[in-house]
PDB file of C-alpha atoms in Angstrom:
ATOM      1  CA  UNK A  72     148.668 137.309  87.589  1.00 68.00           C
ATOM      2  CA  UNK A  73     149.659 140.943  87.989  1.00 83.00           C
ATOM      3  CA  UNK A  74     148.252 143.483  90.426  1.00 82.00           C
ATOM      4  CA  UNK A  75     149.070 147.180  90.145  1.00 85.00           C
ATOM      5  CA  UNK A  76     147.497 149.965  92.188  1.00 88.00           C
ATOM      6  CA  UNK A  77     148.629 153.511  92.781  1.00 92.00           C
ATOM      7  CA  UNK A  78     145.905 155.601  94.384  1.00 93.00           C
ATOM      8  CA  UNK A  79     144.703 158.127  96.901  1.00 94.00           C
ATOM      9  CA  UNK A  80     142.220 156.653  99.385  1.00 96.00           C
ATOM     10  CA  UNK A  81     140.016 158.615 101.790  1.00 97.00           C
ATOM     11  CA  UNK A  82     136.489 158.935 103.134  1.00 97.00           C
ATOM     12  CA  UNK A  83     134.257 158.800 100.073  1.00 96.00           C
ATOM     13  CA  UNK A  84     132.474 162.156 100.221  1.00 96.00           C
ATOM     14  CA  UNK A  85     135.598 164.150 101.059  1.00 94.00           C
ATOM     15  CA  UNK A  86     137.587 162.479  98.248  1.00 95.00           C
ATOM     16  CA  UNK A  87     134.792 163.151  95.746  1.00 95.00           C
ATOM     17  CA  UNK A  88     134.762 166.836  96.786  1.00 93.00           C
ATOM     18  CA  UNK A  89     138.545 167.043  96.386  1.00 91.00           C
ATOM     19  CA  UNK A  90     138.409 165.361  92.976  1.00 90.00           C
ATOM     20  CA  UNK A  91     136.127 168.094  91.623  1.00 92.00           C
ATOM     21  CA  UNK A  92     139.142 170.421  91.454  1.00 88.00           C
ATOM     22  CA  UNK A  93     141.064 168.010  89.204  1.00 90.00           C
ATOM     23  CA  UNK A  94     139.422 167.452  85.799  1.00 91.00           C
ATOM     24  CA  UNK A  95     141.543 164.321  85.180  1.00 91.00           C
ATOM     25  CA  UNK A  96     140.614 162.715  88.514  1.00 92.00           C
ATOM     26  CA  UNK A  97     138.105 159.905  88.806  1.00 92.00           C
ATOM     27  CA  UNK A  98     136.956 158.192  91.978  1.00 93.00           C
ATOM     28  CA  UNK A  99     135.504 154.785  92.751  1.00 92.00           C
ATOM     29  CA  UNK A 100     133.705 153.526  95.811  1.00 94.00           C
ATOM     30  CA  UNK A 101     135.316 150.998  98.108  1.00 94.00           C
ATOM     31  CA  UNK A 102     133.700 149.351 101.078  1.00 91.00           C
ATOM     32  CA  UNK A 103     133.323 150.828 104.545  1.00 95.00           C
ATOM     33  CA  UNK A 104     132.663 154.388 103.351  1.00 95.00           C
ATOM     34  CA  UNK A 105     135.995 154.804 101.587  1.00 97.00           C
ATOM     35  CA  UNK A 106     136.798 155.672  97.978  1.00 96.00           C
ATOM     36  CA  UNK A 107     139.907 155.660  95.846  1.00 94.00           C
ATOM     37  CA  UNK A 108     141.283 157.933  93.158  1.00 94.00           C
ATOM     38  CA  UNK A 109     143.575 155.883  90.897  1.00 93.00           C
ATOM     39  CA  UNK A 110     146.758 157.617  89.776  1.00 90.00           C
ATOM     40  CA  UNK A 111     146.078 157.078  86.081  1.00 87.00           C
ATOM     41  CA  UNK A 112     148.534 158.241  83.461  1.00 86.00           C
ATOM     42  CA  UNK A 113     146.224 161.171  82.647  1.00 88.00           C
ATOM     43  CA  UNK A 114     145.942 162.235  86.295  1.00 89.00           C
ATOM     44  CA  UNK A 115     149.694 161.845  86.812  1.00 87.00           C
ATOM     45  CA  UNK A 116     150.459 164.060  83.822  1.00 86.00           C
ATOM     46  CA  UNK A 117     148.007 166.714  85.025  1.00 87.00           C
ATOM     47  CA  UNK A 118     149.424 166.914  88.564  1.00 87.00           C
ATOM     48  CA  UNK A 119     153.144 166.339  87.956  1.00 82.00           C
ATOM     49  CA  UNK A 120     153.623 169.861  86.566  1.00 74.00           C
ATOM     50  CA  UNK A 121     156.668 168.799  84.579  1.00 68.00           C
ATOM     51  CA  UNK A 122     158.265 166.756  87.370  1.00 66.00           C
ATOM     52  CA  UNK A 123     158.330 163.032  87.942  1.00 65.00           C
ATOM     53  CA  UNK A 124     157.266 160.894  90.846  1.00 64.00           C
ATOM     54  CA  UNK A 125     159.381 160.273  93.858  1.00 73.00           C
ATOM     55  CA  UNK A 126     157.807 162.216  96.727  1.00 70.00           C
ATOM     56  CA  UNK A 127     158.304 160.308  99.988  1.00 78.00           C
ATOM     57  CA  UNK A 128     159.870 157.419  98.015  1.00 81.00           C
ATOM     58  CA  UNK A 129     156.766 156.618  95.935  1.00 85.00           C
ATOM     59  CA  UNK A 130     157.148 155.924  92.212  1.00 81.00           C
ATOM     60  CA  UNK A 131     154.001 157.778  91.054  1.00 85.00           C
ATOM     61  CA  UNK A 132     153.555 160.536  93.641  1.00 87.00           C
ATOM     62  CA  UNK A 133     154.772 163.852  92.207  1.00 87.00           C
ATOM     63  CA  UNK A 134     155.852 166.405  94.807  1.00 87.00           C
ATOM     64  CA  UNK A 135     153.249 169.013  93.761  1.00 87.00           C
ATOM     65  CA  UNK A 136     150.484 166.420  94.135  1.00 88.00           C
ATOM     66  CA  UNK A 137     151.862 165.247  97.494  1.00 90.00           C
ATOM     67  CA  UNK A 138     151.309 168.825  98.689  1.00 90.00           C
ATOM     68  CA  UNK A 139     147.749 168.749  97.337  1.00 91.00           C
ATOM     69  CA  UNK A 140     147.045 165.488  99.183  1.00 92.00           C
ATOM     70  CA  UNK A 141     148.471 167.025 102.368  1.00 94.00           C
ATOM     71  CA  UNK A 142     146.067 169.955 101.977  1.00 94.00           C
ATOM     72  CA  UNK A 143     143.134 167.577 101.452  1.00 94.00           C
ATOM     73  CA  UNK A 144     143.953 165.927 104.780  1.00 96.00           C
ATOM     74  CA  UNK A 145     142.877 169.076 106.619  1.00 94.00           C
ATOM     75  CA  UNK A 146     139.380 167.554 106.449  1.00 91.00           C
ATOM     76  CA  UNK A 147     140.388 164.073 107.649  1.00 95.00           C
ATOM     77  CA  UNK A 148     142.906 161.325 106.991  1.00 97.00           C
ATOM     78  CA  UNK A 149     144.030 160.687 103.420  1.00 97.00           C
ATOM     79  CA  UNK A 150     146.261 157.816 102.280  1.00 97.00           C
ATOM     80  CA  UNK A 151     148.412 157.416  99.221  1.00 93.00           C
ATOM     81  CA  UNK A 152     149.177 153.772  98.423  1.00 94.00           C
ATOM     82  CA  UNK A 153     151.137 151.790  95.881  1.00 92.00           C
ATOM     83  CA  UNK A 154     151.017 148.002  95.451  1.00 87.00           C
ATOM     84  CA  UNK A 155     152.594 145.986  92.655  1.00 87.00           C
ATOM     85  CA  UNK A 156     152.569 142.196  92.405  1.00 82.00           C
ATOM     86  CA  UNK A 157     153.297 139.613  89.771  1.00 82.00           C
ATOM     87  CA  UNK A 158     152.944 135.918  90.493  1.00 75.00           C
ATOM     88  CA  UNK A 159     152.420 136.569  94.197  1.00 71.00           C
ATOM     89  CA  UNK A 160     155.685 138.496  94.570  1.00 75.00           C
ATOM     90  CA  UNK A 161     155.809 142.254  94.869  1.00 82.00           C
ATOM     91  CA  UNK A 162     155.935 145.320  97.043  1.00 88.00           C
ATOM     92  CA  UNK A 163     153.670 147.777  98.852  1.00 89.00           C
ATOM     93  CA  UNK A 164     154.038 151.341 100.066  1.00 92.00           C
ATOM     94  CA  UNK A 165     151.663 153.626 101.971  1.00 94.00           C
ATOM     95  CA  UNK A 166     151.535 156.935 103.775  1.00 96.00           C
ATOM     96  CA  UNK A 167     148.681 158.592 105.652  1.00 97.00           C
ATOM     97  CA  UNK A 168     148.318 162.300 106.321  1.00 96.00           C
ATOM     98  CA  UNK A 169     145.857 163.920 108.694  1.00 97.00           C
ATOM     99  CA  UNK A 170     145.642 167.631 109.344  1.00 96.00           C
ATOM    100  CA  UNK A 171     148.426 168.158 106.795  1.00 94.00           C
ATOM    101  CA  UNK A 172     150.881 166.034 108.767  1.00 94.00           C
ATOM    102  CA  UNK A 173     152.193 162.548 108.069  1.00 95.00           C
ATOM    103  CA  UNK A 174     150.619 160.368 110.776  1.00 97.00           C
ATOM    104  CA  UNK A 175     151.612 156.958 109.391  1.00 94.00           C
ATOM    105  CA  UNK A 176     154.642 156.093 107.311  1.00 86.00           C
ATOM    106  CA  UNK A 177     155.835 156.240 104.762  1.00 93.00           C
ATOM    107  CA  UNK A 178     155.725 152.454 105.090  1.00 89.00           C
ATOM    108  CA  UNK A 179     157.182 149.991 102.632  1.00 85.00           C
ATOM    109  CA  UNK A 180     157.631 146.282 102.153  1.00 82.00           C
ATOM    110  CA  UNK A 181     160.000 145.380  99.352  1.00 78.00           C
ATOM    111  CA  UNK A 182     159.887 142.327  97.120  1.00 79.00           C
ATOM    112  CA  UNK A 183     160.702 139.202  99.097  1.00 75.00           C
ATOM    113  CA  UNK A 184     160.168 140.797 102.525  1.00 76.00           C
ATOM    114  CA  UNK A 185     157.413 139.430 104.755  1.00 76.00           C
ATOM    115  CA  UNK A 186     154.680 141.688 106.088  1.00 78.00           C
ATOM    116  CA  UNK A 187     155.199 142.747 109.688  1.00 76.00           C
ATOM    117  CA  UNK A 188     152.878 141.208 112.310  1.00 80.00           C
ATOM    118  CA  UNK A 189     150.589 144.272 112.225  1.00 83.00           C
ATOM    119  CA  UNK A 190     149.967 143.878 108.483  1.00 83.00           C
ATOM    120  CA  UNK A 191     151.066 145.181 105.137  1.00 88.00           C
ATOM    121  CA  UNK A 192     151.473 148.901 104.436  1.00 93.00           C
ATOM    122  CA  UNK A 193     148.180 149.234 102.543  1.00 92.00           C
ATOM    123  CA  UNK A 194     146.182 147.414 105.223  1.00 92.00           C
ATOM    124  CA  UNK A 195     147.792 149.521 107.943  1.00 94.00           C
ATOM    125  CA  UNK A 196     146.916 152.703 106.035  1.00 96.00           C
ATOM    126  CA  UNK A 197     143.333 151.524 105.553  1.00 95.00           C
ATOM    127  CA  UNK A 198     143.117 150.746 109.268  1.00 95.00           C
ATOM    128  CA  UNK A 199     144.237 154.329 109.993  1.00 96.00           C
ATOM    129  CA  UNK A 200     141.393 155.500 107.728  1.00 97.00           C
ATOM    130  CA  UNK A 201     138.915 153.506 109.812  1.00 96.00           C
ATOM    131  CA  UNK A 202     138.641 150.252 107.847  1.00 95.00           C
ATOM    132  CA  UNK A 203     137.934 147.170 109.947  1.00 96.00           C
ATOM    133  CA  UNK A 204     138.952 143.663 108.933  1.00 94.00           C
ATOM    134  CA  UNK A 205     136.742 140.687 109.661  1.00 89.00           C
ATOM    135  CA  UNK A 206     137.805 137.185 110.615  1.00 89.00           C
ATOM    136  CA  UNK A 207     140.206 135.598 108.115  1.00 88.00           C
ATOM    137  CA  UNK A 208     140.712 138.808 106.098  1.00 90.00           C
ATOM    138  CA  UNK A 209     142.798 141.949 106.222  1.00 89.00           C
ATOM    139  CA  UNK A 210     141.679 145.535 105.613  1.00 92.00           C
ATOM    140  CA  UNK A 211     142.833 145.276 101.970  1.00 87.00           C
ATOM    141  CA  UNK A 212     140.234 142.558 101.383  1.00 88.00           C
ATOM    142  CA  UNK A 213     137.654 144.061 103.741  1.00 92.00           C
ATOM    143  CA  UNK A 214     137.282 147.210 101.603  1.00 92.00           C
ATOM    144  CA  UNK A 215     137.411 145.276  98.318  1.00 89.00           C
ATOM    145  CA  UNK A 216     140.778 146.296  96.865  1.00 86.00           C
ATOM    146  CA  UNK A 217     141.126 142.899  95.211  1.00 85.00           C
ATOM    147  CA  UNK A 218     138.126 143.607  92.913  1.00 85.00           C
ATOM    148  CA  UNK A 219     140.330 145.039  90.150  1.00 80.00           C
ATOM    149  CA  UNK A 220     143.876 144.072  89.297  1.00 78.00           C
ATOM    150  CA  UNK A 221     144.872 147.388  87.676  1.00 76.00           C
ATOM    151  CA  UNK A 222     144.238 150.965  88.827  1.00 75.00           C
ATOM    152  CA  UNK A 223     142.550 152.114  85.639  1.00 75.00           C
ATOM    153  CA  UNK A 224     139.960 149.315  85.862  1.00 79.00           C
ATOM    154  CA  UNK A 225     138.379 151.087  88.844  1.00 80.00           C
ATOM    155  CA  UNK A 226     137.117 153.915  86.641  1.00 77.00           C
ATOM    156  CA  UNK A 227     136.096 152.140  83.439  1.00 64.00           C
TER     157      UNK A 227
END
């Protein structure tokens, strides 16, 4: 089974306010008061402004949009995450900005590397956003990121 997510994650109300300025943006509720904005093809094309991805080492984070996300973080922490898996093997990346400054990351775990003891990049970013894991789960599961296997499915 494949899993593919590239998204901005933040406190739900602040992310919904930010999304109003981007006609191609859509948001979806997660648990624990968070929401995500999947980096769909349509959103990517609208924010790339002729450039590709690559900001901070992410495949789908265009530099102009990375600056927008940094500006959004003036109102509280904002994460950009990427996770890709196929057959249980894959990679994760995450960065968190707060007050315009990178406060976590960029973090990455490449294919075949184990997660560090403090968790995978996405879970660590979610923790920085205030997510709390329960017994026998990580923050990734605690907020419900396993509900959909592809980013676009969040907004259908």
